[in-house]
mmCIF file of C-alpha atoms and ligand atoms in Angstrom:
data_model
loop_
_atom_site.group_PDB
_atom_site.id
_atom_site.type_symbol
_atom_site.label_atom_id
_atom_site.label_comp_id
_atom_site.label_asym_id
_atom_site.label_seq_id
_atom_site.Cartn_x
_atom_site.Cartn_y
_atom_site.Cartn_z
ATOM 1 C CA MET A 179 -54.101 3.186 -242.927
ATOM 2 C CA THR A 180 -51.271 1.043 -241.748
ATOM 3 C CA LYS A 181 -48.184 2.398 -243.018
ATOM 4 C CA ILE A 182 -45.869 -0.371 -244.458
ATOM 5 C CA ILE A 183 -42.039 -0.516 -243.889
ATOM 6 C CA ALA A 184 -40.213 -2.448 -246.594
ATOM 7 C CA ILE A 185 -36.643 -3.433 -245.296
ATOM 8 C CA ASP A 186 -34.620 -5.297 -248.225
ATOM 9 C CA GLY A 187 -30.992 -6.244 -248.507
ATOM 10 C CA PRO A 188 -28.745 -9.082 -248.834
ATOM 11 C CA ALA A 189 -28.000 -12.033 -246.653
ATOM 12 C CA SER A 190 -26.590 -10.991 -243.070
ATOM 13 C CA VAL A 191 -26.498 -7.400 -243.677
ATOM 14 C CA GLY A 192 -28.714 -7.028 -240.165
ATOM 15 C CA LYS A 193 -32.107 -6.871 -241.411
ATOM 16 C CA SER A 194 -33.593 -8.872 -238.702
ATOM 17 C CA THR A 195 -31.666 -7.258 -236.181
ATOM 18 C CA LEU A 196 -32.993 -3.757 -237.481
ATOM 19 C CA ALA A 197 -36.475 -5.105 -238.066
ATOM 20 C CA LYS A 198 -36.749 -6.042 -234.368
ATOM 21 C CA LYS A 199 -35.689 -2.944 -232.832
ATOM 22 C CA ILE A 200 -37.732 -0.547 -235.406
ATOM 23 C CA ALA A 201 -40.668 -2.928 -234.450
ATOM 24 C CA LYS A 202 -40.085 -2.216 -230.717
ATOM 25 C CA LYS A 203 -39.700 1.388 -231.140
ATOM 26 C CA PHE A 204 -42.901 1.695 -233.525
ATOM 27 C CA LYS A 205 -44.930 -1.037 -231.662
ATOM 28 C CA ALA A 206 -45.201 -2.604 -234.734
ATOM 29 C CA PRO A 207 -45.627 -6.167 -235.950
ATOM 30 C CA VAL A 208 -42.680 -7.579 -238.080
ATOM 31 C CA LEU A 209 -42.764 -10.400 -241.076
ATOM 32 C CA PHE A 210 -39.329 -12.005 -241.495
ATOM 33 C CA SER A 211 -40.277 -13.140 -245.189
ATOM 34 C CA GLY A 212 -37.250 -15.147 -245.324
ATOM 35 C CA LYS A 213 -38.493 -17.341 -242.974
ATOM 36 C CA LEU A 214 -41.182 -18.487 -245.221
ATOM 37 C CA TYR A 215 -38.623 -19.750 -247.771
ATOM 38 C CA ARG A 216 -36.751 -21.235 -244.980
ATOM 39 C CA ALA A 217 -39.684 -23.320 -243.592
ATOM 40 C CA LEU A 218 -40.209 -24.572 -247.029
ATOM 41 C CA ALA A 219 -36.581 -25.355 -247.862
ATOM 42 C CA LEU A 220 -36.678 -27.491 -244.176
ATOM 43 C CA GLU A 221 -39.982 -29.235 -245.246
ATOM 44 C CA ILE A 222 -38.167 -30.004 -248.509
ATOM 45 C CA ILE A 223 -35.160 -31.247 -246.661
ATOM 46 C CA LYS A 224 -37.067 -33.631 -244.378
ATOM 47 C CA ARG A 225 -39.196 -34.808 -247.138
ATOM 48 C CA LYS A 226 -36.053 -35.535 -249.448
ATOM 49 C CA ILE A 227 -37.949 -33.857 -252.169
ATOM 50 C CA ASN A 228 -35.781 -33.236 -255.142
ATOM 51 C CA LEU A 229 -35.270 -29.590 -256.015
ATOM 52 C CA ASN A 230 -36.192 -30.180 -259.732
ATOM 53 C CA ASN A 231 -39.762 -31.443 -258.553
ATOM 54 C CA THR A 232 -41.517 -28.236 -258.638
ATOM 55 C CA GLU A 233 -45.077 -29.680 -258.492
ATOM 56 C CA GLU A 234 -43.990 -31.501 -255.128
ATOM 57 C CA ILE A 235 -42.306 -28.339 -253.840
ATOM 58 C CA LEU A 236 -45.605 -26.407 -254.380
ATOM 59 C CA ARG A 237 -47.526 -29.189 -252.474
ATOM 60 C CA SER A 238 -45.503 -28.889 -249.496
ATOM 61 C CA ILE A 239 -46.323 -24.972 -249.160
ATOM 62 C CA THR A 240 -49.411 -26.257 -247.439
ATOM 63 C CA SER A 241 -47.480 -27.748 -244.899
ATOM 64 C CA ILE A 242 -46.089 -24.445 -243.744
ATOM 65 C CA ASP A 243 -47.753 -22.834 -240.730
ATOM 66 C CA PRO A 244 -46.874 -19.056 -240.823
ATOM 67 C CA GLY A 245 -48.111 -18.492 -237.427
ATOM 68 C CA ASN A 246 -45.302 -20.777 -236.243
ATOM 69 C CA LEU A 247 -41.955 -19.842 -238.129
ATOM 70 C CA SER A 248 -39.992 -19.857 -234.939
ATOM 71 C CA SER A 249 -37.881 -23.249 -235.183
ATOM 72 C CA ALA A 250 -34.060 -23.132 -234.624
ATOM 73 C CA GLU A 251 -33.938 -25.321 -237.287
ATOM 74 C CA LEU A 252 -34.790 -23.053 -239.942
ATOM 75 C CA TYR A 253 -31.063 -21.675 -239.619
ATOM 76 C CA SER A 254 -28.597 -24.079 -240.812
ATOM 77 C CA SER A 255 -26.330 -23.879 -243.999
ATOM 78 C CA GLN A 256 -28.241 -26.511 -245.952
ATOM 79 C CA VAL A 257 -31.304 -24.323 -245.222
ATOM 80 C CA ASP A 258 -29.545 -21.103 -246.670
ATOM 81 C CA SER A 259 -28.587 -23.132 -249.585
ATOM 82 C CA VAL A 260 -32.049 -24.762 -250.226
ATOM 83 C CA SER A 261 -34.153 -21.504 -249.556
ATOM 84 C CA SER A 262 -31.819 -19.450 -251.973
ATOM 85 C CA ILE A 263 -32.435 -22.132 -254.558
ATOM 86 C CA ILE A 264 -36.270 -22.549 -254.118
ATOM 87 C CA SER A 265 -36.524 -18.774 -254.008
ATOM 88 C CA ALA A 266 -35.684 -18.618 -257.535
ATOM 89 C CA LYS A 267 -38.895 -20.537 -258.722
ATOM 90 C CA LYS A 268 -41.551 -18.470 -259.865
ATOM 91 C CA GLN A 269 -44.349 -20.494 -259.032
ATOM 92 C CA VAL A 270 -42.984 -20.847 -255.270
ATOM 93 C CA ARG A 271 -42.728 -17.002 -255.087
ATOM 94 C CA ASN A 272 -46.607 -16.479 -256.527
ATOM 95 C CA LYS A 273 -47.715 -18.740 -253.958
ATOM 96 C CA LEU A 274 -45.807 -17.070 -251.353
ATOM 97 C CA ILE A 275 -47.057 -13.338 -252.402
ATOM 98 C CA THR A 276 -50.477 -13.461 -250.745
ATOM 99 C CA PHE A 277 -49.417 -14.468 -247.429
ATOM 100 C CA GLN A 278 -47.241 -11.473 -247.600
ATOM 101 C CA ARG A 279 -49.696 -8.960 -248.772
ATOM 102 C CA SER A 280 -52.237 -10.177 -245.972
ATOM 103 C CA PHE A 281 -49.902 -9.916 -243.159
ATOM 104 C CA PRO A 282 -50.915 -6.133 -242.354
ATOM 105 C CA LYS A 283 -54.306 -6.518 -242.836
ATOM 106 C CA LYS A 284 -54.467 -9.350 -239.973
ATOM 107 C CA TYR A 285 -54.123 -6.516 -237.396
ATOM 108 C CA GLY A 286 -56.885 -4.213 -238.825
ATOM 109 C CA ASN A 287 -56.941 -0.453 -237.850
ATOM 110 C CA ASN A 288 -54.965 -1.478 -234.544
ATOM 111 C CA ILE A 289 -51.514 -0.531 -235.658
ATOM 112 C CA LYS A 290 -49.708 2.556 -237.151
ATOM 113 C CA PHE A 291 -46.959 0.548 -238.904
ATOM 114 C CA ALA A 292 -46.192 -2.723 -240.397
ATOM 115 C CA ILE A 293 -42.593 -3.952 -241.007
ATOM 116 C CA ILE A 294 -41.755 -6.501 -243.613
ATOM 117 C CA GLU A 295 -38.063 -7.313 -244.365
ATOM 118 C CA GLY A 296 -37.049 -9.651 -247.362
ATOM 119 C CA ARG A 297 -35.464 -9.325 -250.538
ATOM 120 C CA ASP A 298 -38.341 -7.926 -252.953
ATOM 121 C CA ILE A 299 -40.599 -6.254 -250.489
ATOM 122 C CA GLY A 300 -40.343 -2.922 -251.968
ATOM 123 C CA THR A 301 -40.176 -3.953 -255.398
ATOM 124 C CA ILE A 302 -42.545 -6.544 -255.594
ATOM 125 C CA ILE A 303 -44.605 -7.624 -252.562
ATOM 126 C CA PHE A 304 -45.590 -3.982 -251.417
ATOM 127 C CA PRO A 305 -44.297 -1.732 -254.631
ATOM 128 C CA LYS A 306 -46.477 1.253 -252.900
ATOM 129 C CA ALA A 307 -45.001 1.006 -249.412
ATOM 130 C CA ASN A 308 -44.527 4.269 -247.291
ATOM 131 C CA TYR A 309 -41.073 3.576 -246.447
ATOM 132 C CA LYS A 310 -38.834 1.829 -248.380
ATOM 133 C CA ILE A 311 -35.098 0.987 -247.074
ATOM 134 C CA PHE A 312 -32.430 -0.875 -248.719
ATOM 135 C CA LEU A 313 -29.454 -2.331 -246.500
ATOM 136 C CA TRP A 314 -26.175 -2.930 -247.708
ATOM 137 C CA ALA A 315 -22.975 -3.713 -246.511
ATOM 138 C CA VAL A 316 -19.974 -5.219 -248.441
ATOM 139 C CA SER A 317 -19.677 -9.169 -248.267
ATOM 140 C CA GLU A 318 -16.436 -9.188 -246.169
ATOM 141 C CA VAL A 319 -18.185 -7.083 -243.428
ATOM 142 C CA ARG A 320 -21.511 -9.368 -243.560
ATOM 143 C CA ALA A 321 -19.229 -12.629 -243.237
ATOM 144 C CA LYS A 322 -17.470 -10.775 -240.303
ATOM 145 C CA ARG A 323 -20.663 -9.964 -238.444
ATOM 146 C CA ARG A 324 -22.085 -13.560 -239.194
ATOM 147 C CA TYR A 325 -19.033 -14.967 -237.865
ATOM 148 C CA ASP A 326 -19.036 -12.888 -234.741
ATOM 149 C CA GLN A 327 -22.688 -13.736 -234.083
ATOM 150 C CA LEU A 328 -22.124 -17.387 -234.223
ATOM 151 C CA ARG A 329 -19.108 -17.122 -231.919
ATOM 152 C CA LYS A 330 -20.828 -15.218 -229.567
ATOM 153 C CA ASN A 331 -23.514 -17.869 -229.390
ATOM 154 C CA GLY A 332 -20.738 -20.494 -228.678
ATOM 155 C CA LYS A 333 -20.750 -22.498 -232.005
ATOM 156 C CA ASN A 334 -18.112 -23.097 -234.250
ATOM 157 C CA ALA A 335 -17.843 -21.080 -237.418
ATOM 158 C CA SER A 336 -15.285 -20.565 -240.359
ATOM 159 C CA TYR A 337 -14.708 -17.016 -241.432
ATOM 160 C CA SER A 338 -14.034 -18.209 -244.884
ATOM 161 C CA LYS A 339 -16.798 -20.709 -245.356
ATOM 162 C CA ILE A 340 -19.416 -17.825 -244.069
ATOM 163 C CA PHE A 341 -17.714 -15.684 -246.927
ATOM 164 C CA ARG A 342 -17.711 -18.235 -249.469
ATOM 165 C CA GLU A 343 -21.580 -19.091 -248.955
ATOM 166 C CA ILE A 344 -22.672 -15.517 -248.442
ATOM 167 C CA ASN A 345 -21.215 -14.729 -251.876
ATOM 168 C CA VAL A 346 -22.727 -17.511 -253.572
ATOM 169 C CA ARG A 347 -26.048 -16.520 -252.172
ATOM 170 C CA ASP A 348 -25.594 -12.828 -253.117
ATOM 171 C CA GLN A 349 -25.213 -14.110 -256.561
ATOM 172 C CA LYS A 350 -28.161 -16.406 -256.616
ATOM 173 C CA ASP A 351 -30.429 -13.781 -255.001
ATOM 174 C CA MET A 352 -29.083 -10.868 -257.386
ATOM 175 C CA THR A 353 -29.105 -12.667 -260.747
ATOM 176 C CA ARG A 354 -32.243 -14.773 -260.516
ATOM 177 C CA GLU A 355 -34.662 -13.813 -263.313
ATOM 178 C CA ILE A 356 -37.724 -13.727 -261.015
ATOM 179 C CA ALA A 357 -37.693 -10.934 -258.260
ATOM 180 C CA PRO A 358 -33.853 -10.372 -258.176
ATOM 181 C CA LEU A 359 -32.577 -8.578 -255.248
ATOM 182 C CA MET A 360 -32.093 -4.904 -255.924
ATOM 183 C CA PRO A 361 -33.291 -1.715 -254.698
ATOM 184 C CA ALA A 362 -36.561 -0.319 -255.376
ATOM 185 C CA ALA A 363 -36.100 2.972 -257.489
ATOM 186 C CA ASN A 364 -37.671 4.854 -254.573
ATOM 187 C CA SER A 365 -35.984 3.321 -251.852
ATOM 188 C CA VAL A 366 -33.225 4.868 -249.178
ATOM 189 C CA LEU A 367 -29.948 2.900 -249.815
ATOM 190 C CA LEU A 368 -28.063 2.700 -246.172
ATOM 191 C CA ASP A 369 -24.933 1.327 -246.595
ATOM 192 C CA THR A 370 -24.150 -0.029 -242.914
ATOM 193 C CA SER A 371 -20.470 -1.475 -244.230
ATOM 194 C CA TYR A 372 -18.517 1.007 -241.742
ATOM 195 C CA ILE A 373 -21.570 1.700 -239.153
ATOM 196 C CA ASP A 374 -22.980 0.020 -236.337
ATOM 197 C CA ILE A 375 -26.593 -1.080 -235.665
ATOM 198 C CA GLU A 376 -26.950 1.686 -233.645
ATOM 199 C CA GLN A 377 -26.232 4.044 -236.013
ATOM 200 C CA ALA A 378 -27.935 2.586 -238.653
ATOM 201 C CA PHE A 379 -31.288 2.298 -236.461
ATOM 202 C CA LYS A 380 -30.834 6.345 -235.729
ATOM 203 C CA ALA A 381 -30.795 6.387 -239.633
ATOM 204 C CA ILE A 382 -33.855 4.536 -240.108
ATOM 205 C CA LYS A 383 -35.757 6.575 -237.361
ATOM 206 C CA ARG A 384 -34.906 9.704 -239.109
ATOM 207 C CA ILE A 385 -36.535 8.333 -242.226
ATOM 208 C CA ILE A 386 -39.447 7.299 -240.682
ATOM 209 C CA LEU A 387 -40.034 10.359 -238.466
ATOM 210 C CA LYS A 388 -38.749 12.574 -241.078
ATOM 211 C CA THR A 389 -36.366 14.329 -238.700
ATOM 212 C CA LYS A 390 -33.036 15.766 -239.565
ATOM 213 C CA THR A 391 -31.624 14.697 -236.231
ATOM 214 C CA ILE A 392 -32.477 12.483 -233.508
HETATM 215 O O1 DC B 154 -33.598 -13.327 -245.400
HETATM 216 P P1 DC B 154 -33.368 -14.703 -245.071
HETATM 217 O O2 DC B 154 -31.835 -15.118 -245.260
HETATM 218 O O3 DC B 154 -33.966 -15.515 -243.979
HETATM 219 O O4 DC B 154 -33.536 -15.508 -246.593
HETATM 220 C C1 DC B 154 -33.702 -16.929 -246.766
HETATM 221 C C2 DC B 154 -33.650 -17.040 -248.488
HETATM 222 O O5 DC B 154 -34.886 -16.672 -248.881
HETATM 223 C C3 DC B 154 -32.702 -16.151 -249.424
HETATM 224 O O6 DC B 154 -31.581 -17.053 -249.917
HETATM 225 C C4 DC B 154 -33.289 -15.336 -250.164
HETATM 226 C C5 DC B 154 -34.806 -16.027 -250.141
HETATM 227 N N1 DC B 154 -35.764 -14.805 -249.680
HETATM 228 C C6 DC B 154 -36.264 -14.179 -251.182
HETATM 229 O O7 DC B 154 -35.961 -14.638 -252.262
HETATM 230 N N2 DC B 154 -37.236 -13.191 -250.718
HETATM 231 C C7 DC B 154 -37.853 -12.700 -249.639
HETATM 232 N N3 DC B 154 -38.471 -11.785 -249.522
HETATM 233 C C8 DC B 154 -37.058 -13.195 -248.635
HETATM 234 C C9 DC B 154 -36.255 -14.360 -248.742
#
């Protein structure tokens, strides 16, 4: 049986970076569930769909190609904002559940682990996941990481704008009625505010391998 590793946490906490490192270490496929919401947001922006028009938004889900979620267009502050708004819609979330749950099945018995990262993976999508990791870091630290990453990629960035946007998204993701961001009762909470990515990765490896030291 494939073991499910659920990784949840707020914006810019390092979920994707850590998921990629775990994927490499354990030769496991990874689904970045936020990309599904982002792809839908991009479609909405391109088609100029009104964010209150839920019917039209739901129809647009059929244009998402889950096998092709690598466009750089998925990462812009407009997509950040629209994806956060539409992800609060119950019908949108329900439509995306099936795809997320069927992700590990695509690989049959050929994989030992499958990784899914997002906001509600350990709580709603895979409540019986074998490993549930909830990553946390204070928003100042997350904003700084995002800022440094953008600057490293040669992009213009404003720390105070990023900090503001992260707090707005946190507020939306944590207070929405449907599937709010919160640690599953039986998750391991890993606060990465004052540790680096390698230390966080070691901690996760210990959890998966059930070892005391590495
Ligand atoms: O992880 P991300 O930043 O790529 O996610 C984009 C948006 O999608 C974010 O505002 C929250 C939402 N999201 C969600 O509600 N549930 C998930 N499982 C993944 C993402």
